[in-house]
Coordinates of C-alpha atoms (C1' of nucleotides) in Angstrom, one line a residue:
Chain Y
X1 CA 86.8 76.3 101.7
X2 CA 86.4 76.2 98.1
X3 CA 87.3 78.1 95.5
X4 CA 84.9 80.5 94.9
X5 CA 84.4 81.1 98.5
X6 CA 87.7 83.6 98.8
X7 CA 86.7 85.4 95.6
X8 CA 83.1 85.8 97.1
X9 CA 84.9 86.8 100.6
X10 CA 87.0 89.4 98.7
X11 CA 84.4 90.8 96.5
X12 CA 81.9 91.6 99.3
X13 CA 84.7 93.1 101.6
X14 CA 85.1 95.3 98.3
X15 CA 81.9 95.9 98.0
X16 CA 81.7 97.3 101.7
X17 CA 84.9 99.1 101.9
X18 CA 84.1 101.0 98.4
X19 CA 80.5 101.5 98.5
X20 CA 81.1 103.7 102.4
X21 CA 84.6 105.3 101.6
X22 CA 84.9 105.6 97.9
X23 CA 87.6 103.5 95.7
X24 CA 90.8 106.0 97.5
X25 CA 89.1 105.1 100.9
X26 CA 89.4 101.2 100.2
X27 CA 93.2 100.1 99.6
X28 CA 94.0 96.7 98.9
X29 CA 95.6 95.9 102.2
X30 CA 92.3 96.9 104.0
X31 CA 90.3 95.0 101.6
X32 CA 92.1 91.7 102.1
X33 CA 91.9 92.5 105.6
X34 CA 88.2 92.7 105.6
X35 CA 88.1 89.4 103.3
X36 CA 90.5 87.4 105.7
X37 CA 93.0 86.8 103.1
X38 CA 96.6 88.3 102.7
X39 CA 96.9 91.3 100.3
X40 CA 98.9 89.3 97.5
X41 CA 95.7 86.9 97.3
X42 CA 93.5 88.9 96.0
X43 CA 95.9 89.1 92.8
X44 CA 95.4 85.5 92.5
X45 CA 91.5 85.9 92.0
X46 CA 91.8 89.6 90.2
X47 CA 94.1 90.8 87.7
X48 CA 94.8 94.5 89.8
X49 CA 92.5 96.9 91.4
X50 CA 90.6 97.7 88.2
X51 CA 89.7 94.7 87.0
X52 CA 88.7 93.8 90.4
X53 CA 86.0 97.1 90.3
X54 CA 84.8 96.6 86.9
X55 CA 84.2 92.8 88.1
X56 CA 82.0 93.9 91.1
X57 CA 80.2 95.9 89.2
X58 CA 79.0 93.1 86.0
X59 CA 78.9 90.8 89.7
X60 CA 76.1 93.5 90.8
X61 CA 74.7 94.6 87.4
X62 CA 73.8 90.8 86.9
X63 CA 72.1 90.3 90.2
X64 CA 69.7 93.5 89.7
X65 CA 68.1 92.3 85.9
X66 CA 66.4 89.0 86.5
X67 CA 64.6 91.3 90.1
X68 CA 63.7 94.0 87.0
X69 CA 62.3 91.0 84.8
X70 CA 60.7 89.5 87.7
X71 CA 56.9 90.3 86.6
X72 CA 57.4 92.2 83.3
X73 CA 55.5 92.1 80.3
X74 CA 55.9 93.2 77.1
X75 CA 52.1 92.8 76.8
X76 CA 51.5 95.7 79.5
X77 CA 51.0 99.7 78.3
X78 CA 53.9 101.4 77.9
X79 CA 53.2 103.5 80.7
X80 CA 52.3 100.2 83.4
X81 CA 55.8 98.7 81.9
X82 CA 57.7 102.0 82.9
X83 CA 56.2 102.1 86.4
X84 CA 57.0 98.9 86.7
X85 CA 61.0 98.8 86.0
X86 CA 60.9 102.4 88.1
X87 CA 59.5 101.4 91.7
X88 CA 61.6 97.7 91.1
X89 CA 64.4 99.2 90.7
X90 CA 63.8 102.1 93.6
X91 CA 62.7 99.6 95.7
X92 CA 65.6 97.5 94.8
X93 CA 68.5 100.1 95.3
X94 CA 66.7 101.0 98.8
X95 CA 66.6 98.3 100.1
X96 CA 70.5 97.6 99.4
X97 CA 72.1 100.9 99.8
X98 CA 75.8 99.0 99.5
X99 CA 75.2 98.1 95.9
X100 CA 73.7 101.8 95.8
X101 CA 76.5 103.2 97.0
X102 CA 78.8 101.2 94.7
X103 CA 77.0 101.8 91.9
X104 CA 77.0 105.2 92.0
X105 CA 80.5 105.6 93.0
X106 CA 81.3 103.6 89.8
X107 CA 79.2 105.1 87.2
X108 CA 80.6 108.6 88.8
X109 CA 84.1 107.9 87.7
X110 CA 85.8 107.2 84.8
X111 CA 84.5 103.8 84.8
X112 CA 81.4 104.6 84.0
X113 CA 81.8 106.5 81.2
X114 CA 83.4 103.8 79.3
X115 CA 80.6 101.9 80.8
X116 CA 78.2 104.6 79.4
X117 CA 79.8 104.5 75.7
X118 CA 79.5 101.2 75.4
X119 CA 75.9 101.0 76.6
X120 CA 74.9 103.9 74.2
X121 CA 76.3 101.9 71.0
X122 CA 74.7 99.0 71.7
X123 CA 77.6 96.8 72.5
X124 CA 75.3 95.1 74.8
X125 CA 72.6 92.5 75.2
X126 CA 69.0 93.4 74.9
X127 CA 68.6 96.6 77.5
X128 CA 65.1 96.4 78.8
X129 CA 65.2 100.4 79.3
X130 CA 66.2 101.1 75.3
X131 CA 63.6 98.5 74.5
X132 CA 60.9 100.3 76.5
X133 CA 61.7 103.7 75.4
X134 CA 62.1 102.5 71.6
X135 CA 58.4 101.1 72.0
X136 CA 57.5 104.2 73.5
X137 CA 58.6 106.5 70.5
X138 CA 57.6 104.1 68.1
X139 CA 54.1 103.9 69.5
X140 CA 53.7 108.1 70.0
X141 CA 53.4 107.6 74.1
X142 CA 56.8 109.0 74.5
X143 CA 58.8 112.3 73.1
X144 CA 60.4 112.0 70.3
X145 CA 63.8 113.1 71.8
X146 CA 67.2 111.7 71.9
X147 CA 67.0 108.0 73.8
X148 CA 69.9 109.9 76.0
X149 CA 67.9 112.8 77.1
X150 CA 65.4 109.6 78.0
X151 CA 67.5 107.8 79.9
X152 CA 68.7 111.7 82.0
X153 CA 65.2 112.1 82.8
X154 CA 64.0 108.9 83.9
X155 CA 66.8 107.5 86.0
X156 CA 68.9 110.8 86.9
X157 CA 65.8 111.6 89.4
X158 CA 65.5 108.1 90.5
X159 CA 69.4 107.6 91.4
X160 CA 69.3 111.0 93.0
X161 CA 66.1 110.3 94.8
X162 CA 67.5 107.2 96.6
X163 CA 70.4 108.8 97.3
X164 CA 68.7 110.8 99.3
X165 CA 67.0 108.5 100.7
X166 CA 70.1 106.5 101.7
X167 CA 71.5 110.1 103.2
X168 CA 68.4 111.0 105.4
X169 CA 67.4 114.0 103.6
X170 CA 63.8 112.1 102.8
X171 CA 61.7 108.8 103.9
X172 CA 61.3 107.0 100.8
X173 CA 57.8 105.2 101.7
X174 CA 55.7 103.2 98.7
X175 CA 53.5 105.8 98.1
X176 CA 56.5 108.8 97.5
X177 CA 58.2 106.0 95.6
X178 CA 55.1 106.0 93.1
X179 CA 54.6 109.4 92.8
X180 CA 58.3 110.3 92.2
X181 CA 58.3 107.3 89.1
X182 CA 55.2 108.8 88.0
X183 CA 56.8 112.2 87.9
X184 CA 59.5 110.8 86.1
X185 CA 57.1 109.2 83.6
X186 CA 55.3 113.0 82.9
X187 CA 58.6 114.1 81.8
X188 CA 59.1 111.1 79.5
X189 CA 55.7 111.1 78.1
X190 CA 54.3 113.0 75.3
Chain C
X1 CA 102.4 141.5 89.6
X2 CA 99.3 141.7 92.3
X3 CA 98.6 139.7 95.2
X4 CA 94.9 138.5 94.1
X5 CA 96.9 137.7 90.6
X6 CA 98.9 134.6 92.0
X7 CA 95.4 133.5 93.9
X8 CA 93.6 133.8 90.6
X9 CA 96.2 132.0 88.4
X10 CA 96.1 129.0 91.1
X11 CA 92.6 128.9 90.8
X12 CA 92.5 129.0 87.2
X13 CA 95.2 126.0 87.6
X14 CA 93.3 123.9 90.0
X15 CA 89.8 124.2 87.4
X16 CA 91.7 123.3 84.2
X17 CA 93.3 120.2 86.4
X18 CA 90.6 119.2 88.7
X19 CA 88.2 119.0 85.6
X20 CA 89.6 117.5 83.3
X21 CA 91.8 114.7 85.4
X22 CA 89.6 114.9 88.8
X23 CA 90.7 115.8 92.0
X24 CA 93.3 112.9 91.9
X25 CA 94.4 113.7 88.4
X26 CA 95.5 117.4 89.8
X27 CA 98.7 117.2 92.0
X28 CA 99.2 120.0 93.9
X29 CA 103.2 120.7 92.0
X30 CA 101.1 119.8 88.9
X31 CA 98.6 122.9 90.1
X32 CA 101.8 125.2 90.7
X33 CA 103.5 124.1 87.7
X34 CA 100.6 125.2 85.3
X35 CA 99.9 128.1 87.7
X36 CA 103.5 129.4 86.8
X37 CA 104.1 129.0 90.5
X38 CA 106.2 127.5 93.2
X39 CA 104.8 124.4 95.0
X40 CA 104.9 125.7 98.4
X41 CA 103.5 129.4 97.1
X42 CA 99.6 127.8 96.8
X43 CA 100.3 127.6 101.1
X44 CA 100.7 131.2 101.1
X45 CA 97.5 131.4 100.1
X46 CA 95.4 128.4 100.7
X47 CA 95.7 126.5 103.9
X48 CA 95.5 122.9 102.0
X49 CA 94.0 121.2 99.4
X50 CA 91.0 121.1 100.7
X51 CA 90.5 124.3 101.5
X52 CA 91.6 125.1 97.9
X53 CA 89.0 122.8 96.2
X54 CA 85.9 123.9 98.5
X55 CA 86.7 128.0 97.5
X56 CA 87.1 127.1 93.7
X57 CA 83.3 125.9 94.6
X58 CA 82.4 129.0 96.3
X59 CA 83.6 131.0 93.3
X60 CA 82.2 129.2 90.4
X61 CA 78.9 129.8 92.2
X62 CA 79.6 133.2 92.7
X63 CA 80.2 133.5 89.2
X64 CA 76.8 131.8 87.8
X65 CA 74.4 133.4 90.3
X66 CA 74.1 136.9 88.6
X67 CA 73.7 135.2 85.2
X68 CA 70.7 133.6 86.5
X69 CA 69.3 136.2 87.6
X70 CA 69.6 138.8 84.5
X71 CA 66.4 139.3 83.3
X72 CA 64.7 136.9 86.5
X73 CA 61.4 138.6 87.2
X74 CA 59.5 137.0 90.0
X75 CA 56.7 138.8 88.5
X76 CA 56.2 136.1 85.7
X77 CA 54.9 132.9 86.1
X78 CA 56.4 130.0 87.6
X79 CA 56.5 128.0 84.7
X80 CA 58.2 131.1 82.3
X81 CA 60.6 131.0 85.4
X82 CA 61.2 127.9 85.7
X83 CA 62.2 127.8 81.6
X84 CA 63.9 130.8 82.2
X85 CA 66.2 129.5 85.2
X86 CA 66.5 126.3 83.2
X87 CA 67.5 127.4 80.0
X88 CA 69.9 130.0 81.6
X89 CA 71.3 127.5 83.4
X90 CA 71.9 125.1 80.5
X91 CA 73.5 127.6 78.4
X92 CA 76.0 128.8 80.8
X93 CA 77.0 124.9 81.7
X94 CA 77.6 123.9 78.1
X95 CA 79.4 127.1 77.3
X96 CA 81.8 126.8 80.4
X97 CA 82.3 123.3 80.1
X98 CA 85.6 123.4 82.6
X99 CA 83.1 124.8 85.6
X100 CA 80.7 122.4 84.7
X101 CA 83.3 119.6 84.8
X102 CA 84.2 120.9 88.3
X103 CA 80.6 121.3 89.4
X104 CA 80.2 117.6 88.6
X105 CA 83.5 116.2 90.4
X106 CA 82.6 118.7 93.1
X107 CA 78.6 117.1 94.0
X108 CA 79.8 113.8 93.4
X109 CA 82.4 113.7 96.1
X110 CA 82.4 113.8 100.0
X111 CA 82.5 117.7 99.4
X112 CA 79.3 117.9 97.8
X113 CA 77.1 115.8 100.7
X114 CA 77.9 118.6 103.1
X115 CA 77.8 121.1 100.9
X116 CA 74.0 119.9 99.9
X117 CA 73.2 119.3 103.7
X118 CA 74.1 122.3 104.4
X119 CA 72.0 123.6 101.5
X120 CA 69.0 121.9 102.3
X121 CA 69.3 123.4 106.0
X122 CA 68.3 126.4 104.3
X123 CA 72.0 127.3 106.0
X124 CA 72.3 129.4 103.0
X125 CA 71.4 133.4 101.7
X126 CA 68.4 133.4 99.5
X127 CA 68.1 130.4 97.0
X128 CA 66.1 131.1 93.7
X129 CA 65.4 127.5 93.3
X130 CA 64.2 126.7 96.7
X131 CA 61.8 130.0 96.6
X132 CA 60.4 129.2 92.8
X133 CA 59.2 125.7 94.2
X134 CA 58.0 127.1 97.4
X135 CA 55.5 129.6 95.1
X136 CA 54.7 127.0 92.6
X137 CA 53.9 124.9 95.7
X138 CA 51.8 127.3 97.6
X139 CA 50.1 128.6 93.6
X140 CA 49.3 124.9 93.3
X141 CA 51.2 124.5 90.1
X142 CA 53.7 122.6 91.0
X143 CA 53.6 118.8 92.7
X144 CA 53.0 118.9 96.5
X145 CA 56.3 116.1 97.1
X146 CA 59.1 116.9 98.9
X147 CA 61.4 120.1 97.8
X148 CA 64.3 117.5 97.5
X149 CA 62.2 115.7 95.0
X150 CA 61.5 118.5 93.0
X151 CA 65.1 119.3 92.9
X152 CA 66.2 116.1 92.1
X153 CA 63.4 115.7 89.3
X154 CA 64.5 119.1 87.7
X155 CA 68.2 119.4 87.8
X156 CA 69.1 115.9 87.9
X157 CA 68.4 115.5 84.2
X158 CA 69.2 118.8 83.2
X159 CA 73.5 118.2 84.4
X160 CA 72.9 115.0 83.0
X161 CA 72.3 116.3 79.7
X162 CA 75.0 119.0 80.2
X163 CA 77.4 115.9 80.8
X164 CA 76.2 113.6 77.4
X165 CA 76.4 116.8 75.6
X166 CA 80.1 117.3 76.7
X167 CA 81.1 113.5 76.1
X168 CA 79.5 114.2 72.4
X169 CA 77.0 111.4 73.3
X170 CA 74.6 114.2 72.1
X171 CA 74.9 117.6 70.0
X172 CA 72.4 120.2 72.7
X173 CA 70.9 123.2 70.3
X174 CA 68.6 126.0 71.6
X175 CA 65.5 123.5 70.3
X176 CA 66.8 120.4 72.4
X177 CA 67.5 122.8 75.5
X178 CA 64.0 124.1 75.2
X179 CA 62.5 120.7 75.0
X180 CA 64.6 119.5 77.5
X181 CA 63.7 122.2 79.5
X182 CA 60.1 121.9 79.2
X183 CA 60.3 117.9 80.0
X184 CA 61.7 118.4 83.3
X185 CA 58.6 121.0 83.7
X186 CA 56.6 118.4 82.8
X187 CA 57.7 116.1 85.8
X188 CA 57.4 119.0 88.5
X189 CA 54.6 120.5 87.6
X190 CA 50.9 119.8 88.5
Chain I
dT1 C1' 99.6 52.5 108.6
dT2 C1' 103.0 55.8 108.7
dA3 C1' 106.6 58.7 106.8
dT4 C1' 108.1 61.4 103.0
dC5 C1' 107.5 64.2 99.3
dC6 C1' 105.4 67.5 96.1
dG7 C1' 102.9 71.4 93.9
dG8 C1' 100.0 75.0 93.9
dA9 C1' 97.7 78.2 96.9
dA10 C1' 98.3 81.8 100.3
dT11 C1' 100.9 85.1 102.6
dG12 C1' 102.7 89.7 104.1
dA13 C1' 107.0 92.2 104.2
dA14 C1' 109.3 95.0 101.0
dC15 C1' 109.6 98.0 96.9
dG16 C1' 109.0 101.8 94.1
dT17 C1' 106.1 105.5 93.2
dT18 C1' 103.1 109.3 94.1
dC19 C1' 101.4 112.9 96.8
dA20 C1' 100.4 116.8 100.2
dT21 C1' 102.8 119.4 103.0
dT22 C1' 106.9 121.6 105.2
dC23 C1' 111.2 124.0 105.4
dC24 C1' 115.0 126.5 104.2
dT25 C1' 117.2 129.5 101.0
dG26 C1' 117.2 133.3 98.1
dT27 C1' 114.6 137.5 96.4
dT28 C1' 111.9 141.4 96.4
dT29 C1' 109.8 145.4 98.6
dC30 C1' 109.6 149.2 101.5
Chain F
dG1 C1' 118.4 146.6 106.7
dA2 C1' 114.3 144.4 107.9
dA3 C1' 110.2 142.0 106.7
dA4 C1' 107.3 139.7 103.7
dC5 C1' 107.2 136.7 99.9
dA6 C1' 108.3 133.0 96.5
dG7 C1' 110.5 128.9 95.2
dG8 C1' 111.3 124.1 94.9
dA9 C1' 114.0 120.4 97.1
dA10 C1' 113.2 117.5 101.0
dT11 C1' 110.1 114.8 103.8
dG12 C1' 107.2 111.3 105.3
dA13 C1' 103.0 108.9 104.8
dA14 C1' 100.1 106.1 101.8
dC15 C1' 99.4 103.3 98.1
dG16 C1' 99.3 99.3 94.5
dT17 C1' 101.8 95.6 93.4
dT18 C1' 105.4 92.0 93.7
dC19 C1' 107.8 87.9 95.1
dA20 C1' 110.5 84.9 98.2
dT21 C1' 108.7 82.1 101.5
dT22 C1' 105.3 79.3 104.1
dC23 C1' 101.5 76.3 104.4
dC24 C1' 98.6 72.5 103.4
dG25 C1' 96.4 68.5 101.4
dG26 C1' 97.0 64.7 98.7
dA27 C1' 100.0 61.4 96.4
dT28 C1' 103.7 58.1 96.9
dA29 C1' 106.8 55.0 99.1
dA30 C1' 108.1 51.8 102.6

DNA sequence: TTATCCGGAATGAACGTTCATTCCTGTTTC
DNA sequence: GAAACAGGAATGAACGTTCATTCCGGATAA
């Protein structure tokens, strides 16, 4: 078994165990369990329990952009480029309710709002989302609000929409999925 | 000193905790301690934690509903409701920022699934919110989707905004309420 | 080829801490 | 004097993390 294998193991048992019962309902000792591996490995691979979250979530974060890439153009309308990135990601986050799940638990917590700071001063790499909405503004398709209040009203709906989806309360098909991202683009446009 | 004093000074305790440190950042000897309070007193009046956290809930909401609905007039359209309902509720959030800290740990935790299945039963007393979509529905000004979707695409966004306006990502005045306001109008109705 | 040795990876029992809850003692109230 | 109440130390369960020990595969020696 190679390296990387255990650190894969451990990361999806995390991934599991977090995304169903929250980070207090996924110990360490439950977590190596799941992995196969005695609790004092994991400490080989991960620093402690934080670092071990903030991990899975870069681990996820990077396995969603290149799906939202997938197909976009910065030579489309603003408005085919938003629908775009909206049903991807919707379609995405359905159809993997564990990194859903994790996701939200993360950016729920104080994680995220480091995570969230650091987004908003640009510590990052290029953020397709800014990008679009900067375009937007710059090109009078878009209100001319606060890139925050942006980001609220395009992707608080979307995140809350799947999660009901994931809980039952609504059947997400194709055609809801368009006409909640087009919803969310009548809020965003001018 | 009166019996409902010692209930109100827990409560008061367990808000000031729970929202600024989280349910796990709010022991209950921490909860007594700033309550002025023996540990063991909060049994005398709560059966557990639990029980503690889910009738702080039931309070706060006691507490906003009559705001709401001073100077509600179902007699006005569904879009001056709807601002009205919105604004209103904006307001109150930013200018109680401890409740809506609670609110926000509250609905993102396992209490807040039930509490909006429950909701969504229609298990509840009369809901202002459910009943202003159901009119703008039927008056064809408002999206025929889902009544999930609608509140997912209205208040979503608007305690998102209450949240980046706490953290300072943002600085909310009565023009950015209105327009934020008015965007998530944009996204429900027709 | 076989026997011995070696180093790092893996382990899981044990530790110290934290927490919700209980229990017993003292105090107030009537 | 009895009954209800309040207090906070005691309790036991759960947790993250540590560390002395075991395990294993490859190198070395005979």
């Amino acid at each position: 078994m190679s390296k990387t294998d255990k650190r894969d193991d451990i990361l999806r048992a995390a991934l599991e165990l977090i995304a169903e019962n929250g980070f207090h309902g996924a110990p360490m000792a439950l977590i190596a369990e799941h992995a196969g591996v005695g609790a004092g490995t994991i400490y080989r691979y991960f620093e402690n329990k934080d670092v071990l979250i903030t991990e899975l979530f870069r681990e996820i974060e990077t396995r969603i952009i290149p799906v939202l890439l997938d197909g976009y153009s910065l030579q489309k309308s603003i408005n085919e480029r938003f629908f775009h990135l909206g049903t991807v990601m919707l379609r995405y986050l359905i159809e993997n309710p564990l990194e859903f799940k994790y996701l939200e638990q993360f950016i729920n917590s104080p994680f995220g709002v480091v995570h969230r700071r650091d987004k908003l001063m640009g510590k990052n790499e290029r953020d397709v989302f800014r990008e679009l909405f900067e375009d937007g503004i710059s090109q009078q398709v878009v209100k001319n609000i606060p890139l925050v209040i942006l980001f609220d009203l395009a992707f608080g709906p979307l995140l809350a929409v799947t999660r009901d989806h994931i809980l039952d309360f609504i059947q997400l098909d194709e055609d809801l999925m368009g006409l909640t991202v087009n919803a969310c683009w009548d809020s965003v446009k001018r």
